[in-house]
Coordinates of C-alpha atoms and ligand atoms in Angstrom, one line a residue:
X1 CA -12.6 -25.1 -11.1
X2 CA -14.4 -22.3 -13.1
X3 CA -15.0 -19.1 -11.6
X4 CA -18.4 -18.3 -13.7
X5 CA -20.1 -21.4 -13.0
X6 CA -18.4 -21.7 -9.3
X7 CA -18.1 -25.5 -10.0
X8 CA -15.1 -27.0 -7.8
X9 CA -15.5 -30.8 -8.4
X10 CA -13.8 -33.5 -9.9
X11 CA -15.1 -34.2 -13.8
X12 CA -13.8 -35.3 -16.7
X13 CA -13.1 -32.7 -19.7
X14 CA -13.2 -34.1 -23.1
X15 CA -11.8 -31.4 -26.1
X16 CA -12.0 -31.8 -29.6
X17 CA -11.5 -29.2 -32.8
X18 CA -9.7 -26.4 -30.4
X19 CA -13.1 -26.3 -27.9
X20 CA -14.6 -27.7 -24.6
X21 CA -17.0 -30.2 -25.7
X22 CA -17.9 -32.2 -22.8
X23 CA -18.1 -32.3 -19.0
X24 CA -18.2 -34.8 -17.0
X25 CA -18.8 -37.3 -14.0
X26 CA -18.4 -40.1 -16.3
X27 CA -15.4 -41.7 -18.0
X28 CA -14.4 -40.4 -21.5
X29 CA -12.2 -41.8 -24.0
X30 CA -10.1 -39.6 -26.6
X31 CA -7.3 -40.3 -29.1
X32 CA -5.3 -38.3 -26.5
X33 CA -5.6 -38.4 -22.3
X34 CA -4.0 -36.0 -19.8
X35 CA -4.3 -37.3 -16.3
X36 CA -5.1 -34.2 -13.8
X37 CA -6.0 -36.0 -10.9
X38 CA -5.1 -34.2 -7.7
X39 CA -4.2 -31.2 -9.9
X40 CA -6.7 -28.2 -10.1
X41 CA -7.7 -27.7 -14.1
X42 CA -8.9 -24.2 -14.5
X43 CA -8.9 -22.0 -17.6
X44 CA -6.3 -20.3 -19.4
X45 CA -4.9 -17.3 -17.4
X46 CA -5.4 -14.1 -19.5
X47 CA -3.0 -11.4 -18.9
X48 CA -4.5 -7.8 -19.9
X49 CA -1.0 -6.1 -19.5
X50 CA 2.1 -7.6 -20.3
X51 CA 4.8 -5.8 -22.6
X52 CA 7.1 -8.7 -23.5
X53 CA 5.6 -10.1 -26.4
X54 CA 8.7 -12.0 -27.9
X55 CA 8.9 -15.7 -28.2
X56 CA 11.1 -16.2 -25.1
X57 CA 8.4 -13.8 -23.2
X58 CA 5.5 -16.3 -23.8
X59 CA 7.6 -19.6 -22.7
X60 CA 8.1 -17.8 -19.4
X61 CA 3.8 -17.1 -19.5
X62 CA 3.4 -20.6 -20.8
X63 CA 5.2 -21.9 -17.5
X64 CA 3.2 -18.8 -15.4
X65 CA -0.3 -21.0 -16.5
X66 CA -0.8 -17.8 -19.2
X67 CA -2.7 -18.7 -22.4
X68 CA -3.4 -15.5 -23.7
X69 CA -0.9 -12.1 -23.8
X70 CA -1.9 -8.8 -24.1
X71 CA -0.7 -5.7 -24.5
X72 CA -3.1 -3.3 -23.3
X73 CA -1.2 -0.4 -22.0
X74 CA 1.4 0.9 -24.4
X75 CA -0.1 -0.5 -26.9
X76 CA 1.0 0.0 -30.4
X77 CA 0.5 2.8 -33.2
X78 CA 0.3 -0.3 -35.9
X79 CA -2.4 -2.6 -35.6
X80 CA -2.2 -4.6 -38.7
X81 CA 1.7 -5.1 -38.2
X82 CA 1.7 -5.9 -34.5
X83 CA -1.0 -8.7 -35.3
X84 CA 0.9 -9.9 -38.7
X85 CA 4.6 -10.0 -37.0
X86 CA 3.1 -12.9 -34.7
X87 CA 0.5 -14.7 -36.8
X88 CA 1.0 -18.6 -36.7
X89 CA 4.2 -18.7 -35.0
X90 CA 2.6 -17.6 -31.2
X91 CA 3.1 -20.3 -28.5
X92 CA 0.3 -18.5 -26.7
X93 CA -2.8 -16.6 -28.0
X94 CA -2.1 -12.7 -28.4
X95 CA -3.6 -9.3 -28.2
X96 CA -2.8 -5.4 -28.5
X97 CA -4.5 -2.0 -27.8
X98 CA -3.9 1.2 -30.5
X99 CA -1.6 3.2 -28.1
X100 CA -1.8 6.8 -27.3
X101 CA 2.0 6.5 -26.5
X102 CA 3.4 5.8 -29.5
X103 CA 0.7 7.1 -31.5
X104 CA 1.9 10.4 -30.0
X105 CA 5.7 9.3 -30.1
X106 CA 5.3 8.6 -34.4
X107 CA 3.3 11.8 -34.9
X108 CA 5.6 14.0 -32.8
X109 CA 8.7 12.1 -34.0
X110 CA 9.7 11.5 -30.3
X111 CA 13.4 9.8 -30.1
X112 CA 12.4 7.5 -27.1
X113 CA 12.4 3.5 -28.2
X114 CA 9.9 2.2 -25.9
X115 CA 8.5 5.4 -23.8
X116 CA 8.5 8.6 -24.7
X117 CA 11.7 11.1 -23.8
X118 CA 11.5 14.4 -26.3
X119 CA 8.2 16.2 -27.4
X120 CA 6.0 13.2 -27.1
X121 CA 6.5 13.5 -23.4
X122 CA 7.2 17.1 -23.3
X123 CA 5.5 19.4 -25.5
X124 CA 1.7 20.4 -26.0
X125 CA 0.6 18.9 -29.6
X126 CA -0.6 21.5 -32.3
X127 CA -3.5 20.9 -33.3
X128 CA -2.6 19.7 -36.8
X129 CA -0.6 16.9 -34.2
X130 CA -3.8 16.4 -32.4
X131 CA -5.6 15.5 -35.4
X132 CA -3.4 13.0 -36.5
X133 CA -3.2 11.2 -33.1
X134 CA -7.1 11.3 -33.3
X135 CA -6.8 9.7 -36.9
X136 CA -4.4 7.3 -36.0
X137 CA -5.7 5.9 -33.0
X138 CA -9.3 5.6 -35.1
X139 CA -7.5 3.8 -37.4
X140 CA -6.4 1.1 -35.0
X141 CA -10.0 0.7 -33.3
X142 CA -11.2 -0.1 -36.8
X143 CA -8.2 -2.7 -37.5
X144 CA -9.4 -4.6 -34.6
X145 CA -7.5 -3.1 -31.6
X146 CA -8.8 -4.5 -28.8
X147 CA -8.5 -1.8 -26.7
X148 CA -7.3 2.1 -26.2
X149 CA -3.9 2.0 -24.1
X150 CA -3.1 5.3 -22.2
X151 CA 0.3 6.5 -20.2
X152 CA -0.5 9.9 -19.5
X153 CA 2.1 9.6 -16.9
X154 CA 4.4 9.4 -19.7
X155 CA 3.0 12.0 -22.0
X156 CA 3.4 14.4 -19.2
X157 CA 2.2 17.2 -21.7
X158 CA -0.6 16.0 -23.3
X159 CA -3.6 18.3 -22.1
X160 CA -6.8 16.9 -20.4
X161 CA -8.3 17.9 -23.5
X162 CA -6.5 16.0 -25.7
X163 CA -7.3 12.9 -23.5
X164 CA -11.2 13.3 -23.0
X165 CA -11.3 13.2 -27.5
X166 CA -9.4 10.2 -27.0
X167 CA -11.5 9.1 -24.4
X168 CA -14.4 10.1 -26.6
X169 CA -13.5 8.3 -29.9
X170 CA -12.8 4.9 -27.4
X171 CA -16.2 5.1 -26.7
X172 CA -18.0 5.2 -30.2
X173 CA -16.1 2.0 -30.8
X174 CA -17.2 1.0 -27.1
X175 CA -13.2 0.3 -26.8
X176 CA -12.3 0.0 -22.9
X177 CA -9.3 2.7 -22.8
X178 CA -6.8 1.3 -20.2
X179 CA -4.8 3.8 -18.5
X180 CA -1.7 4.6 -16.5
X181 CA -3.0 6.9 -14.7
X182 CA -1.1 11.4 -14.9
X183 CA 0.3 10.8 -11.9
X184 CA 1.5 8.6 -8.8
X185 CA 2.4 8.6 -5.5
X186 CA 1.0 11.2 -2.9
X187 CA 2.9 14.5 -3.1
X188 CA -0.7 17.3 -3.9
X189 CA -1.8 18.4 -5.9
X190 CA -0.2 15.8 -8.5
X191 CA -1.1 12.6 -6.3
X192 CA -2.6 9.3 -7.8
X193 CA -6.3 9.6 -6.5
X194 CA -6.2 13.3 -8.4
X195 CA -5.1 11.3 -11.3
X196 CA -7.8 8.6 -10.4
X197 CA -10.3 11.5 -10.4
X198 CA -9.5 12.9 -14.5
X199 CA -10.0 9.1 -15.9
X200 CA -13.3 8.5 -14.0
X201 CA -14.5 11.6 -15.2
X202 CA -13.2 11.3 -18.8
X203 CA -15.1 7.7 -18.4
X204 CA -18.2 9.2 -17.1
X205 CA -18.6 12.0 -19.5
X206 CA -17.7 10.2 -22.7
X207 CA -19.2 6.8 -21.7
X208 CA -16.2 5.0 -22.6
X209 CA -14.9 1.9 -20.3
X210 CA -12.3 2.8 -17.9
X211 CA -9.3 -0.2 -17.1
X212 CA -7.3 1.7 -14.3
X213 CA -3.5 -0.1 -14.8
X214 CA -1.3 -1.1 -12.1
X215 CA -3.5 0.5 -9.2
X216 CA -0.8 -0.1 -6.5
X217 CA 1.9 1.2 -8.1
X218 CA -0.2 4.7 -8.8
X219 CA -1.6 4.6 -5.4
X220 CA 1.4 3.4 -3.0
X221 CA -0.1 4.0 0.9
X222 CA -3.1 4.9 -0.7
X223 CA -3.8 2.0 -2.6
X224 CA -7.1 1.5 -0.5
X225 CA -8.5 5.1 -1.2
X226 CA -8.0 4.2 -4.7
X227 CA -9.5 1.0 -4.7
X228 CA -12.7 2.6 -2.5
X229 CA -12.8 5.2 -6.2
X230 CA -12.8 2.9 -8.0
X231 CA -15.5 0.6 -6.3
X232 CA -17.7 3.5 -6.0
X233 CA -17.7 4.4 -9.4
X234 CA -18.7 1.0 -10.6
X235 CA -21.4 1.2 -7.8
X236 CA -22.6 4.4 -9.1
X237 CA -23.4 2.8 -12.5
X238 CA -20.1 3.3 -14.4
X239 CA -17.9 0.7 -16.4
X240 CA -14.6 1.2 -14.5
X241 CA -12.0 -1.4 -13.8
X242 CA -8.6 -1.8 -11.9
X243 CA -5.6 -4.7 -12.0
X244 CA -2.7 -5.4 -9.7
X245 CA 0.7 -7.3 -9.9
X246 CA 2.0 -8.7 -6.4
X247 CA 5.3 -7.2 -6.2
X248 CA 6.7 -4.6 -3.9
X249 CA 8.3 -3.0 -6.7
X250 CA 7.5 -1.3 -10.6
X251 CA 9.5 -0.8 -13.7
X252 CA 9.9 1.4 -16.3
X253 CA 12.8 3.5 -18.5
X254 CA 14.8 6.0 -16.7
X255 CA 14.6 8.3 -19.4
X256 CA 10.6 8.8 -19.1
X257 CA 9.2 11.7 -17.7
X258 CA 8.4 9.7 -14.4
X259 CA 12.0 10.7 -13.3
X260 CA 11.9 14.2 -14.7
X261 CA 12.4 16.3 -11.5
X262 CA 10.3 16.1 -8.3
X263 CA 10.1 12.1 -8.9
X264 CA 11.6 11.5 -5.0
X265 CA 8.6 14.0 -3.1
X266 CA 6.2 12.4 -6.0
X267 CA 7.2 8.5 -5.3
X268 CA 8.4 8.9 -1.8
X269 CA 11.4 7.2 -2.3
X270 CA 15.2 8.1 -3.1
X271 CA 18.5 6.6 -5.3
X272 CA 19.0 4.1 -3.3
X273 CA 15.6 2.4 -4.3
X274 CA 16.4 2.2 -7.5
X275 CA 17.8 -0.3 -9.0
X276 CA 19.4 -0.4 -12.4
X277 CA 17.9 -3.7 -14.5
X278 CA 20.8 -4.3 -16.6
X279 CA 23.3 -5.2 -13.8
X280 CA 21.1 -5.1 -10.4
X281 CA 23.0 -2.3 -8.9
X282 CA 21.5 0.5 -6.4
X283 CA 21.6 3.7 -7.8
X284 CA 23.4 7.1 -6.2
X285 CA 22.9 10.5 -7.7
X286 CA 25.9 10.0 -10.1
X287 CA 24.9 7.0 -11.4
X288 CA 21.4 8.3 -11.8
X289 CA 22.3 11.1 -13.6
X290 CA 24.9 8.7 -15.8
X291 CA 22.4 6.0 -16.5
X292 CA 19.6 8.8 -17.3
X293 CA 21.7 10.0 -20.4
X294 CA 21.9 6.4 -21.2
X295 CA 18.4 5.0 -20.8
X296 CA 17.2 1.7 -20.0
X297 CA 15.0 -0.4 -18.0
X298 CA 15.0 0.6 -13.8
X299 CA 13.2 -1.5 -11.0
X300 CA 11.8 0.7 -8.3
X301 CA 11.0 -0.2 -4.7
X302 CA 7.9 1.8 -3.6
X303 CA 5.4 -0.4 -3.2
X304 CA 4.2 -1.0 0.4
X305 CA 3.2 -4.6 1.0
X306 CA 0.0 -3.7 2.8
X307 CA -0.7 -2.2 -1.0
X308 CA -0.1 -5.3 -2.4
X309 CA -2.2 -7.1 -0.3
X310 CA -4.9 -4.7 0.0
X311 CA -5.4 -4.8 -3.9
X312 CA -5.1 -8.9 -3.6
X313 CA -7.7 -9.1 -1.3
X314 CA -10.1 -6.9 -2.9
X315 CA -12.7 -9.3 -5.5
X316 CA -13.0 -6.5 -8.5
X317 CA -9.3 -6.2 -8.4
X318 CA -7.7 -8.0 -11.7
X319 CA -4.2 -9.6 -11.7
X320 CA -2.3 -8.9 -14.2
X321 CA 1.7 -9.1 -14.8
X322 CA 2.7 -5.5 -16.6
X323 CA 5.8 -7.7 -17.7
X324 CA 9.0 -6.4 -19.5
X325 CA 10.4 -7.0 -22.7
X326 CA 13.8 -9.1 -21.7
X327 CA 16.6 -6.9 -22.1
X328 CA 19.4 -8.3 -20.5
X329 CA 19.8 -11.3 -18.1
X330 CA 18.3 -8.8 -15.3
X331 CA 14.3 -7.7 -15.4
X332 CA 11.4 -6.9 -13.0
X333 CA 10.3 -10.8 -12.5
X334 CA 6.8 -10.3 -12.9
X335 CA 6.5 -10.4 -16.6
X336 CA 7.5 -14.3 -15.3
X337 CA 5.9 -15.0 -11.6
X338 CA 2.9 -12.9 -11.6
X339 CA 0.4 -15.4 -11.7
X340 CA 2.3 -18.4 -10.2
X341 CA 3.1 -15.8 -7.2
X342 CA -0.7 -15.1 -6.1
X343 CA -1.4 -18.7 -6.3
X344 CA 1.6 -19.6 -4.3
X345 CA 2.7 -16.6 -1.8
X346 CA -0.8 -15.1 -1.8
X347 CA -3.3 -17.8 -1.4
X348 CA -1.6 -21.0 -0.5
X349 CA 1.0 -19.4 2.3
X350 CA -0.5 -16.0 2.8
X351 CA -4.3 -16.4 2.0
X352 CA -5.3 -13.2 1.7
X353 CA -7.8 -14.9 -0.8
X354 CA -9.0 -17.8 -1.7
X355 CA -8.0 -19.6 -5.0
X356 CA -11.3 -19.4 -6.6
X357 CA -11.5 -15.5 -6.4
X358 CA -7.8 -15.6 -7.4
X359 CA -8.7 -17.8 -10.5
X360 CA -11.6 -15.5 -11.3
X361 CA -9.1 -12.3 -10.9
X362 CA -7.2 -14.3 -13.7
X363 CA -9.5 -16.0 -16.4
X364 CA -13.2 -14.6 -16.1
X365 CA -13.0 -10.7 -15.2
X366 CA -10.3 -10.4 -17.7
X367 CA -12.1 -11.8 -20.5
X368 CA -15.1 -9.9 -19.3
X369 CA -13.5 -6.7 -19.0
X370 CA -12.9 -7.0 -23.2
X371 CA -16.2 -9.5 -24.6
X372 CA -18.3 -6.2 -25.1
X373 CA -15.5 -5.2 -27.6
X374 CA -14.3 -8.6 -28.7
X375 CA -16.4 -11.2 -28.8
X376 CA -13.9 -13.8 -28.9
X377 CA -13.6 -13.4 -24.9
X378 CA -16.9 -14.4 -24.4
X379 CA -15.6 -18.1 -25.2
X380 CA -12.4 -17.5 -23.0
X381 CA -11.8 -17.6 -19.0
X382 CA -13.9 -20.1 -18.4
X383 CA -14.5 -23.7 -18.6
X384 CA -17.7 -24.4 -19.9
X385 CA -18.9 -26.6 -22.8
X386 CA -18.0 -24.3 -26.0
X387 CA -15.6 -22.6 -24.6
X388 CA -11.9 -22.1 -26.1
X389 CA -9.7 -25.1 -24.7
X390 CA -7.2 -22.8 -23.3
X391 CA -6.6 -24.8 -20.1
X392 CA -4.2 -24.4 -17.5
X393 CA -3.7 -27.4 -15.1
X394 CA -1.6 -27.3 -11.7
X395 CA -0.7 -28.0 -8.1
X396 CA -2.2 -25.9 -5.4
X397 CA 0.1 -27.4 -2.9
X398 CA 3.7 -26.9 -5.4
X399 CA 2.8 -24.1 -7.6
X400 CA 5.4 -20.9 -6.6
X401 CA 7.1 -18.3 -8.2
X402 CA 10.5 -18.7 -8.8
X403 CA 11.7 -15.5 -10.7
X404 CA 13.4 -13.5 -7.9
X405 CA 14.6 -9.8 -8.8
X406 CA 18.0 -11.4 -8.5
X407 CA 17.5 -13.7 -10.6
X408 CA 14.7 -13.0 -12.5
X409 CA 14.4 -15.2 -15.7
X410 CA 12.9 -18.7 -13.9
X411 CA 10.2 -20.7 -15.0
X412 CA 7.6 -20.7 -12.0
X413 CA 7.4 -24.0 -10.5
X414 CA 3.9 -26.6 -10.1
X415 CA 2.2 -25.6 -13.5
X416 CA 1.8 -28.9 -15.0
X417 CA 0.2 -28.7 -18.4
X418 CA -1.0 -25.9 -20.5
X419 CA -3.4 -25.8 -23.8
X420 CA -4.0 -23.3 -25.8
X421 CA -6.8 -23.7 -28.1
X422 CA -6.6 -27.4 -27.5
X423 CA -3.2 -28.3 -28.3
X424 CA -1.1 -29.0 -25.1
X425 CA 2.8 -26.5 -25.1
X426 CA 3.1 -28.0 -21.5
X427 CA 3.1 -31.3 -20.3
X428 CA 4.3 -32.5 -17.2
X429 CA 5.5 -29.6 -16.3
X430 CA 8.2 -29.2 -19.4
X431 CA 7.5 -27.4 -22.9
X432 CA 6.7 -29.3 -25.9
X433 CA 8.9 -28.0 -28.4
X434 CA 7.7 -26.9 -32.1
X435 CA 4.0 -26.0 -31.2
X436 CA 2.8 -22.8 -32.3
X437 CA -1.3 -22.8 -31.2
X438 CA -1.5 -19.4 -30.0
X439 CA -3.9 -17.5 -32.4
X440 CA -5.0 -13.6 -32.7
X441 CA -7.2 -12.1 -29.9
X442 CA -8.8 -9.4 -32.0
X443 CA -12.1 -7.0 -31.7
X444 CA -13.9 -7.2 -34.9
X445 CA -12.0 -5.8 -38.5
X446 CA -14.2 -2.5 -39.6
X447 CA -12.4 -2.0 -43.0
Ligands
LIG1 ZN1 2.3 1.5 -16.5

C-alpha cells in the first residue's frame, strides 16, 4: 500500500543498497526473501513528535511499525550533540528540532530537567537574553535542525514578541516551527483556539510553516473548532499543519507552568484526573502539592473521545505519538501504541477511517510536512522505486496496541517485520538483535 501513488495490490518489492529498486507483478529473486503474503507492506511510519529517544524508546517504535523518530517539539538547544550522541548505534532513523524550550532554559539558566520550572517559564527575557535565544536557535537551523520546536505553553512568559522573531528567523531557513500551542483548554480569554489564533498569525506574517502539536489535547471539546482553523488557514493559502495521538489522555511534568494556578477552570478537570506516572496513583490536593515540590512525569485525563475521533477522522490530521522518555516502569503508553492503536482500535474495530488515509496520516504527510526543509524526506513515506527501504510490514486483521496506562511498556502486537534503510530489526514479529541501521534525518549543514 502507498498512500502517494494510492496503489493497493499485491507486487513484489525487490531492495538492494538501502533503496526500493523494483516493483513488481513478477517474481524476483534476491540473496535474501521476506514473505508478506496476506500482510499489508507499507512504508516506514514516521513519527514527527516523540520525546523518548533512548535505545529502549526505539525497540518499543520498532515494534509500533516506526522507522523514523523525531523530536520535533522540545527539541534541543544542541544540534551537533543531539545528532552525534546517536550516530551509528540508532535501531531506527532519527531526527531533532533546535528548541525554543531549552534554548530559553540554557540562556536563562532555568533549574527544570526536561521542561522549564524557574525564569525560563516565568520571567520576561532582557533583551541581551532575547538575543542569545535568537543566536542560538540560528545556530541550530544552520547545523541541520530540522525544524523550530515551540512550547509556549511552557514558557508562559515569553512575550508574543519574542515568538513572532522566532517565528521570523524559522522562516528565512524555510524551517516548519512546530508548536504547543500558549494555551489549552476552554476557560476565555486563555482558551486553545486564542492560542490557535497567535501561531497562525505569527505563520502568516512571517511566512514560516506552522506544525500545530497535539491538537486534541489543546483543543479538548473544541477539538473540531480547532481543526475547522486550521483547515481554513491551509485553504486560504497558508502552510499550516496539525497531528494527533489517539488517547484520552496527555502527559507532561508537574512542575511546568501547565499546573501553575488556574490549571483546573483551564483544563476542566480536577485531582482526581491526575495520575502520578511513577506509581499510577490518583492524585488529591495533598499529594499534588507533595509531588509538585518533587517533580516528575503526570498522565492527565482530559481528553474527550469524540476529540479523539474527530481529529482521527479528519484526512489533514497527522498521527503522531508525543511519547515519553521511560522513567520508571509506569508512562503515558503512547510513546509505545500510538501507531499500532489507529490501525487496530481506530480503523479495524472502530473505522472511523480507513487504513489507507491512516497510512498516509503516518508515512507521506509526515515526510511532506519536512521535504521542503530536508530533502531526505522526499525519499521517505512512500513506497516507490528510489525510495528509502524503510518498510513496515503487518496484519490488518492482528495488529493492536498493547501498552495499557496500567501497564504501559508492551510491545504492540501484529507488526511483523520492519526495515529501516533496507536492513530488517524485525522479523517475524521479534527483534533481531545487534542491528544498528537507523541513520541521521537532517536538513542540509550550512557551516
Ligand atoms: Zn506538548
Amino acid at each position: 500500500m502507498d498512500p502517494e501513488s494510492g496503489l493497493d495490490a499485491i507486487r513484489n518489492v525487490a531492495i538492494r543498497d538501502g533503496r526500493i529498486v523494483e516493483i513488481s507483478e513478477k517474481t524476483l529473486t534476491g540473496k535474501q526473501a521476506i514473505d508478506a503474503r496476506g500482510l499489508v507492506v507499507a512504508p516506514g511510519f514516521i513519527d514527527l513528535h516523540e520525546h523518548g529517544q533512548e535505545p529502549r524508546n526505539y525497540e518499543f517504535q520498532a515494534h509500533d511499525g516506526i522507522t523514523t523518530s523525531l523530536e520535533l517539539e522540545a527539541g534541543t538547544a544542541d544540534v551537533d550533540a543531539w545528532y552525534a550522541k546517536r550516530e551509528g548505534h540508532s535501531l531506527i532513523n532519527y531526527g531533532v528540532s533546535v528548541g525554543h524550550i531549552p534554548v530559553r532554559m540554557a540562556v536563562m539558566h532555568d533549574p527544570g530537567r526536561f521542561l522549564p520550572s524557574g525564569d525560563a517559564a516565568h520571567r520576561a527575557a532582557t533583551p541581551e537574553e532575547l538575543q542569545q535565544i535568537d543566536a542560538t536557535i540560528d545556530r541550530g537551523l544552520r547545523r541541520g535542525a530540522l525544524a523550530v520546536g515551540m512550547g509556549i505553553n511552557y514558557t508562559a512568559a515569553a512575550s508574543h514578541g519574542e515568538i513572532v522573531d522566532v517565528f521570523k528567523l524559522a522562516a528565512t531557513y524555510g524551517a516548519p516551527v512546530h508548536v504547543h500551542l500558549r494555551y489549552g483548554g476552554m476557560k476565555e480569554p486563555t482558551t486553545g483556539l486564542a492560542a490557535l489564533e497567535e501561531a497562525i498569525a505569527a505563520s502568516a506574517s512571517t511566512g514560516a510553516p506552522l506544525h500545530v502539536v497535539h491538537i486534541t489535547s489543546i483543543g479538548m471539546k473544541e477539538t473540531p473548532r480547532l481543526i475547522f482553523m486550521v483547515e481554513g488557514a491551509r485553504k486560504r493559502g497558508l502552510d499550516v499543519t496539525t497531528e494527533a495521538y489517539p488517547y484520552p489522555a496527555a502527559s507532561t511534568a508537574i512542575e511546568s507552568a501547565l499546573f501553575d494556578p488556574g490549571w483546573q477552570e483551564a483544563w476542566g478537570i480536577t485531582y482526581k484526573d491526575l495520575q502520578w506516572a511513577k506509581t499510577g496513583e490518583r492524585l488529591t490536593q495533598e499529594t499534588f502539592e507533595k509531588y509538585r515540590k518533587e517533580g516528575g512525569i503526570l498522565i492527565v485525563f482530559a481528553i474527550p473521545e469524540s476529540a479523539v475521533r474527530e481529529a482521527l477522522a479528519n484526512p489533514i490530521v497527522m498521527v503522531a505519538s508525543d511519547g515519553m522518555p521511560i522513567t520508571g516502569a509506569k508512562v503515558h503508553p503512547r510513546g509505545q501504541g500510538t501507531f499500532s492503536r489507529v490501525l487496530g482500535r481506530y480503523v479495524r474495530e472502530g473505522k472511523v477511517l480507513d487504513l489507507m488515509t491512516a497510512l498516509r496520516k503516518m508515512t507521506l504527510l509526515p515526510a511532506q510536512r519536512l521535504e521542503k526543509r530536508a530533502p531526505a524526506f522526499q525519499n521517505k513515506g512512500r513506497i516507490r522505486i528510489g525510495a528509502d527501504a524503510d518498510i513496515t510490514i503487518f496484519d490488518p486483521t492482528m495488529i493492536i496496541d498493547k501498552a495499557t496506562f496500567e501497564d504501559p511498556l508492551e510491545y504492540s502486537a501484529g507488526i511483523s517485520c520492519v526495515l529501516v534503510n533496507g536492513v530488517p530489526i524485525i522479523k517475524d514479529g521479534k527483534s533481531v538483535v545487534g542491528v544498528f541501521p537507523g541513520r541521521a534525518a537532517r536538513a542540509p549543514i550550512l557551516q
